[in-house]
Amino acid sequence: MSGHYSSENIGYGTPGHAPSTAPAQQPDQFAFDEASETEIARLLARYPEGRQASAVIPLLYLVQRQMGRQTGSAWVPRVAMDVVAARLGMPPIRVYEVATFYLMFNTRPIGRYHLQVCTTTPCWLRGSDEIVAACRAATGIKGWEENSADGLFTMTEVECLGACANAPILQVNDDFHEDLDGSRTKALLDALRRGEVPKPGSSIGRMCSAPIGGRTTLLGDETASTAPDAPHTA
Ligand code: FES
């Protein structure tokens, strides 16, 4: 699933896999805004002089977040990779390599809501097909790594998100929505379409990864099990 870089595919491809925007979609310029600059100063202070290149991933995230704030589409344009390279004193090719390797970086414009559907075995066994179908029905998106006609949504198939205990999982932008089924997925997407911010986490209200049917252990008298031993007397 990891992306790859070659000199041929810079500028073309799919979200998170390779710099993937046709040249016409690429902006001519990018500059960090005040909020990003404040964060950059904080990040760079973590690294010793001469080691600022270590901040390449956080800076690419800042680019993506700033683009989301400014345009509603959280992605990393090619020109912004060049700005990051200049800021960190790295050859641009090294920034391209990082941005195109990690799926978390979107290298072409995406919808306001990035629907990342986990279809790996645990989520699949727990109904990810239903999640996929509900996303397709609600957005009109037919394939993967495609944007909806209204520009609101992008659908990406992802590997295990590390939350299998609460499968199936749909990640929307940075939030995990867990324990979903088809109807709850539809309700979630309807809420997003209305501009609401649905609460992340379990959609059935379970606490963290607690068993769905409630506790199965430590069911006795808690006060008895936690009471300190009586002090010994001579
Ligand atoms: S398989 Fe979906 S979170 Fe692990």
mmCIF file of N, CA and C in Angstrom, residues 27-75:
data_model
loop_
_atom_site.group_PDB
_atom_site.id
_atom_site.type_symbol
_atom_site.label_atom_id
_atom_site.label_comp_id
_atom_site.label_asym_id
_atom_site.label_seq_id
_atom_site.Cartn_x
_atom_site.Cartn_y
_atom_site.Cartn_z
ATOM 1 N N PRO A 27 -1.222 24.784 -7.497
ATOM 2 C CA PRO A 27 -1.090 26.233 -7.340
ATOM 3 C C PRO A 27 0.322 26.687 -7.694
ATOM 4 N N ASP A 28 0.438 27.983 -8.014
ATOM 5 C CA ASP A 28 1.759 28.528 -8.382
ATOM 6 C C ASP A 28 2.621 28.791 -7.171
ATOM 7 N N GLN A 29 1.960 29.054 -6.038
ATOM 8 C CA GLN A 29 2.759 29.406 -4.874
ATOM 9 C C GLN A 29 2.097 28.928 -3.593
ATOM 10 N N PHE A 30 2.928 28.871 -2.566
ATOM 11 C CA PHE A 30 2.435 28.504 -1.238
ATOM 12 C C PHE A 30 3.293 29.243 -0.225
ATOM 13 N N ALA A 31 2.658 29.771 0.803
ATOM 14 C CA ALA A 31 3.399 30.395 1.904
ATOM 15 C C ALA A 31 2.722 29.997 3.206
ATOM 16 N N PHE A 32 3.518 29.674 4.195
ATOM 17 C CA PHE A 32 2.942 29.346 5.499
ATOM 18 C C PHE A 32 2.233 30.566 6.068
ATOM 19 N N ASP A 33 1.073 30.357 6.682
ATOM 20 C CA ASP A 33 0.374 31.472 7.318
ATOM 21 C C ASP A 33 0.870 31.625 8.756
ATOM 22 N N GLU A 34 0.290 32.583 9.449
ATOM 23 C CA GLU A 34 0.790 32.913 10.787
ATOM 24 C C GLU A 34 0.645 31.726 11.741
ATOM 25 N N ALA A 35 -0.486 31.045 11.661
ATOM 26 C CA ALA A 35 -0.706 29.914 12.573
ATOM 27 C C ALA A 35 0.343 28.830 12.326
ATOM 28 N N SER A 36 0.637 28.562 11.061
ATOM 29 C CA SER A 36 1.637 27.541 10.749
ATOM 30 C C SER A 36 3.026 27.984 11.191
ATOM 31 N N GLU A 37 3.326 29.276 10.981
ATOM 32 C CA GLU A 37 4.650 29.778 11.368
ATOM 33 C C GLU A 37 4.876 29.622 12.871
ATOM 34 N N THR A 38 3.840 29.880 13.648
ATOM 35 C CA THR A 38 3.968 29.721 15.100
ATOM 36 C C THR A 38 4.295 28.275 15.441
ATOM 37 N N GLU A 39 3.616 27.362 14.754
ATOM 38 C CA GLU A 39 3.840 25.943 15.015
ATOM 39 C C GLU A 39 5.225 25.508 14.524
ATOM 40 N N ILE A 40 5.665 26.065 13.406
ATOM 41 C CA ILE A 40 6.996 25.712 12.875
ATOM 42 C C ILE A 40 8.085 26.102 13.877
ATOM 43 N N ALA A 41 7.950 27.290 14.440
ATOM 44 C CA ALA A 41 8.958 27.741 15.415
ATOM 45 C C ALA A 41 9.027 26.763 16.582
ATOM 46 N N ARG A 42 7.860 26.302 17.021
ATOM 47 C CA ARG A 42 7.814 25.362 18.146
ATOM 48 C C ARG A 42 8.439 24.023 17.749
ATOM 49 N N LEU A 43 8.151 23.577 16.536
ATOM 50 C CA LEU A 43 8.667 22.277 16.083
ATOM 51 C C LEU A 43 10.180 22.307 15.888
ATOM 52 N N LEU A 44 10.670 23.357 15.242
ATOM 53 C CA LEU A 44 12.099 23.398 14.939
ATOM 54 C C LEU A 44 12.949 23.500 16.196
ATOM 55 N N ALA A 45 12.360 24.062 17.240
ATOM 56 C CA ALA A 45 13.108 24.194 18.502
ATOM 57 C C ALA A 45 13.404 22.829 19.123
ATOM 58 N N ARG A 46 12.720 21.797 18.648
ATOM 59 C CA ARG A 46 12.949 20.453 19.192
ATOM 60 C C ARG A 46 14.257 19.835 18.716
ATOM 61 N N TYR A 47 14.786 20.356 17.617
ATOM 62 C CA TYR A 47 15.913 19.674 16.987
ATOM 63 C C TYR A 47 17.182 20.501 17.100
ATOM 64 N N PRO A 48 18.331 19.820 17.277
ATOM 65 C CA PRO A 48 19.584 20.566 17.343
ATOM 66 C C PRO A 48 19.905 21.212 15.998
ATOM 67 N N GLU A 49 20.710 22.251 16.059
ATOM 68 C CA GLU A 49 21.119 22.955 14.846
ATOM 69 C C GLU A 49 21.669 21.954 13.828
ATOM 70 N N GLY A 50 21.250 22.084 12.599
ATOM 71 C CA GLY A 50 21.724 21.181 11.552
ATOM 72 C C GLY A 50 20.884 19.936 11.382
ATOM 73 N N ARG A 51 19.922 19.738 12.280
ATOM 74 C CA ARG A 51 19.071 18.535 12.204
ATOM 75 C C ARG A 51 17.616 18.895 11.910
ATOM 76 N N GLN A 52 17.404 20.074 11.340
ATOM 77 C CA GLN A 52 16.022 20.524 11.128
ATOM 78 C C GLN A 52 15.263 19.655 10.120
ATOM 79 N N ALA A 53 16.008 18.919 9.287
ATOM 80 C CA ALA A 53 15.327 18.060 8.312
ATOM 81 C C ALA A 53 14.448 17.015 9.006
ATOM 82 N N SER A 54 14.740 16.764 10.273
ATOM 83 C CA SER A 54 13.921 15.802 11.020
ATOM 84 C C SER A 54 12.473 16.257 11.138
ATOM 85 N N ALA A 55 12.246 17.533 10.889
ATOM 86 C CA ALA A 55 10.886 18.069 11.031
ATOM 87 C C ALA A 55 10.095 17.971 9.724
ATOM 88 N N VAL A 56 10.585 17.210 8.773
ATOM 89 C CA VAL A 56 9.916 17.210 7.464
ATOM 90 C C VAL A 56 8.486 16.686 7.544
ATOM 91 N N ILE A 57 8.264 15.623 8.313
ATOM 92 C CA ILE A 57 6.899 15.088 8.380
ATOM 93 C C ILE A 57 5.956 16.071 9.070
ATOM 94 N N PRO A 58 6.320 16.605 10.257
ATOM 95 C CA PRO A 58 5.409 17.598 10.858
ATOM 96 C C PRO A 58 5.148 18.802 9.956
ATOM 97 N N LEU A 59 6.161 19.255 9.207
ATOM 98 C CA LEU A 59 5.925 20.418 8.347
ATOM 99 C C LEU A 59 4.988 20.085 7.182
ATOM 100 N N LEU A 60 5.121 18.863 6.664
ATOM 101 C CA LEU A 60 4.189 18.465 5.603
ATOM 102 C C LEU A 60 2.760 18.391 6.148
ATOM 103 N N TYR A 61 2.623 17.945 7.401
ATOM 104 C CA TYR A 61 1.300 17.953 8.029
ATOM 105 C C TYR A 61 0.763 19.374 8.161
ATOM 106 N N LEU A 62 1.669 20.295 8.535
ATOM 107 C CA LEU A 62 1.227 21.689 8.651
ATOM 108 C C LEU A 62 0.722 22.208 7.319
ATOM 109 N N VAL A 63 1.430 21.859 6.244
ATOM 110 C CA VAL A 63 0.982 22.266 4.902
ATOM 111 C C VAL A 63 -0.428 21.730 4.662
ATOM 112 N N GLN A 64 -0.596 20.434 4.936
ATOM 113 C CA GLN A 64 -1.880 19.796 4.639
ATOM 114 C C GLN A 64 -3.002 20.457 5.451
ATOM 115 N N ARG A 65 -2.719 20.709 6.738
ATOM 116 C CA ARG A 65 -3.755 21.328 7.577
ATOM 117 C C ARG A 65 -4.058 22.750 7.118
ATOM 118 N N GLN A 66 -3.006 23.487 6.762
ATOM 119 C CA GLN A 66 -3.230 24.866 6.305
ATOM 120 C C GLN A 66 -4.054 24.887 5.021
ATOM 121 N N MET A 67 -3.742 23.985 4.112
ATOM 122 C CA MET A 67 -4.536 23.912 2.873
ATOM 123 C C MET A 67 -5.992 23.606 3.204
ATOM 124 N N GLY A 68 -6.201 22.726 4.188
ATOM 125 C CA GLY A 68 -7.563 22.417 4.602
ATOM 126 C C GLY A 68 -8.276 23.652 5.129
ATOM 127 N N ARG A 69 -7.550 24.430 5.963
ATOM 128 C CA ARG A 69 -8.145 25.662 6.513
ATOM 129 C C ARG A 69 -8.464 26.657 5.409
ATOM 130 N N GLN A 70 -7.518 26.791 4.482
ATOM 131 C CA GLN A 70 -7.639 27.878 3.507
ATOM 132 C C GLN A 70 -8.530 27.528 2.319
ATOM 133 N N THR A 71 -8.549 26.245 1.943
ATOM 134 C CA THR A 71 -9.267 25.889 0.713
ATOM 135 C C THR A 71 -10.366 24.863 0.946
ATOM 136 N N GLY A 72 -10.401 24.261 2.131
ATOM 137 C CA GLY A 72 -11.365 23.188 2.376
ATOM 138 C C GLY A 72 -10.881 21.856 1.849
ATOM 139 N N SER A 73 -9.703 21.816 1.272
ATOM 140 C CA SER A 73 -9.145 20.574 0.738
ATOM 141 C C SER A 73 -7.753 20.376 1.330
ATOM 142 N N ALA A 74 -7.624 19.394 2.201
ATOM 143 C CA ALA A 74 -6.363 19.181 2.918
ATOM 144 C C ALA A 74 -5.422 18.336 2.075
ATOM 145 N N TRP A 75 -4.545 19.003 1.350
ATOM 146 C CA TRP A 75 -3.593 18.265 0.522
ATOM 147 C C TRP A 75 -2.275 19.021 0.488
#
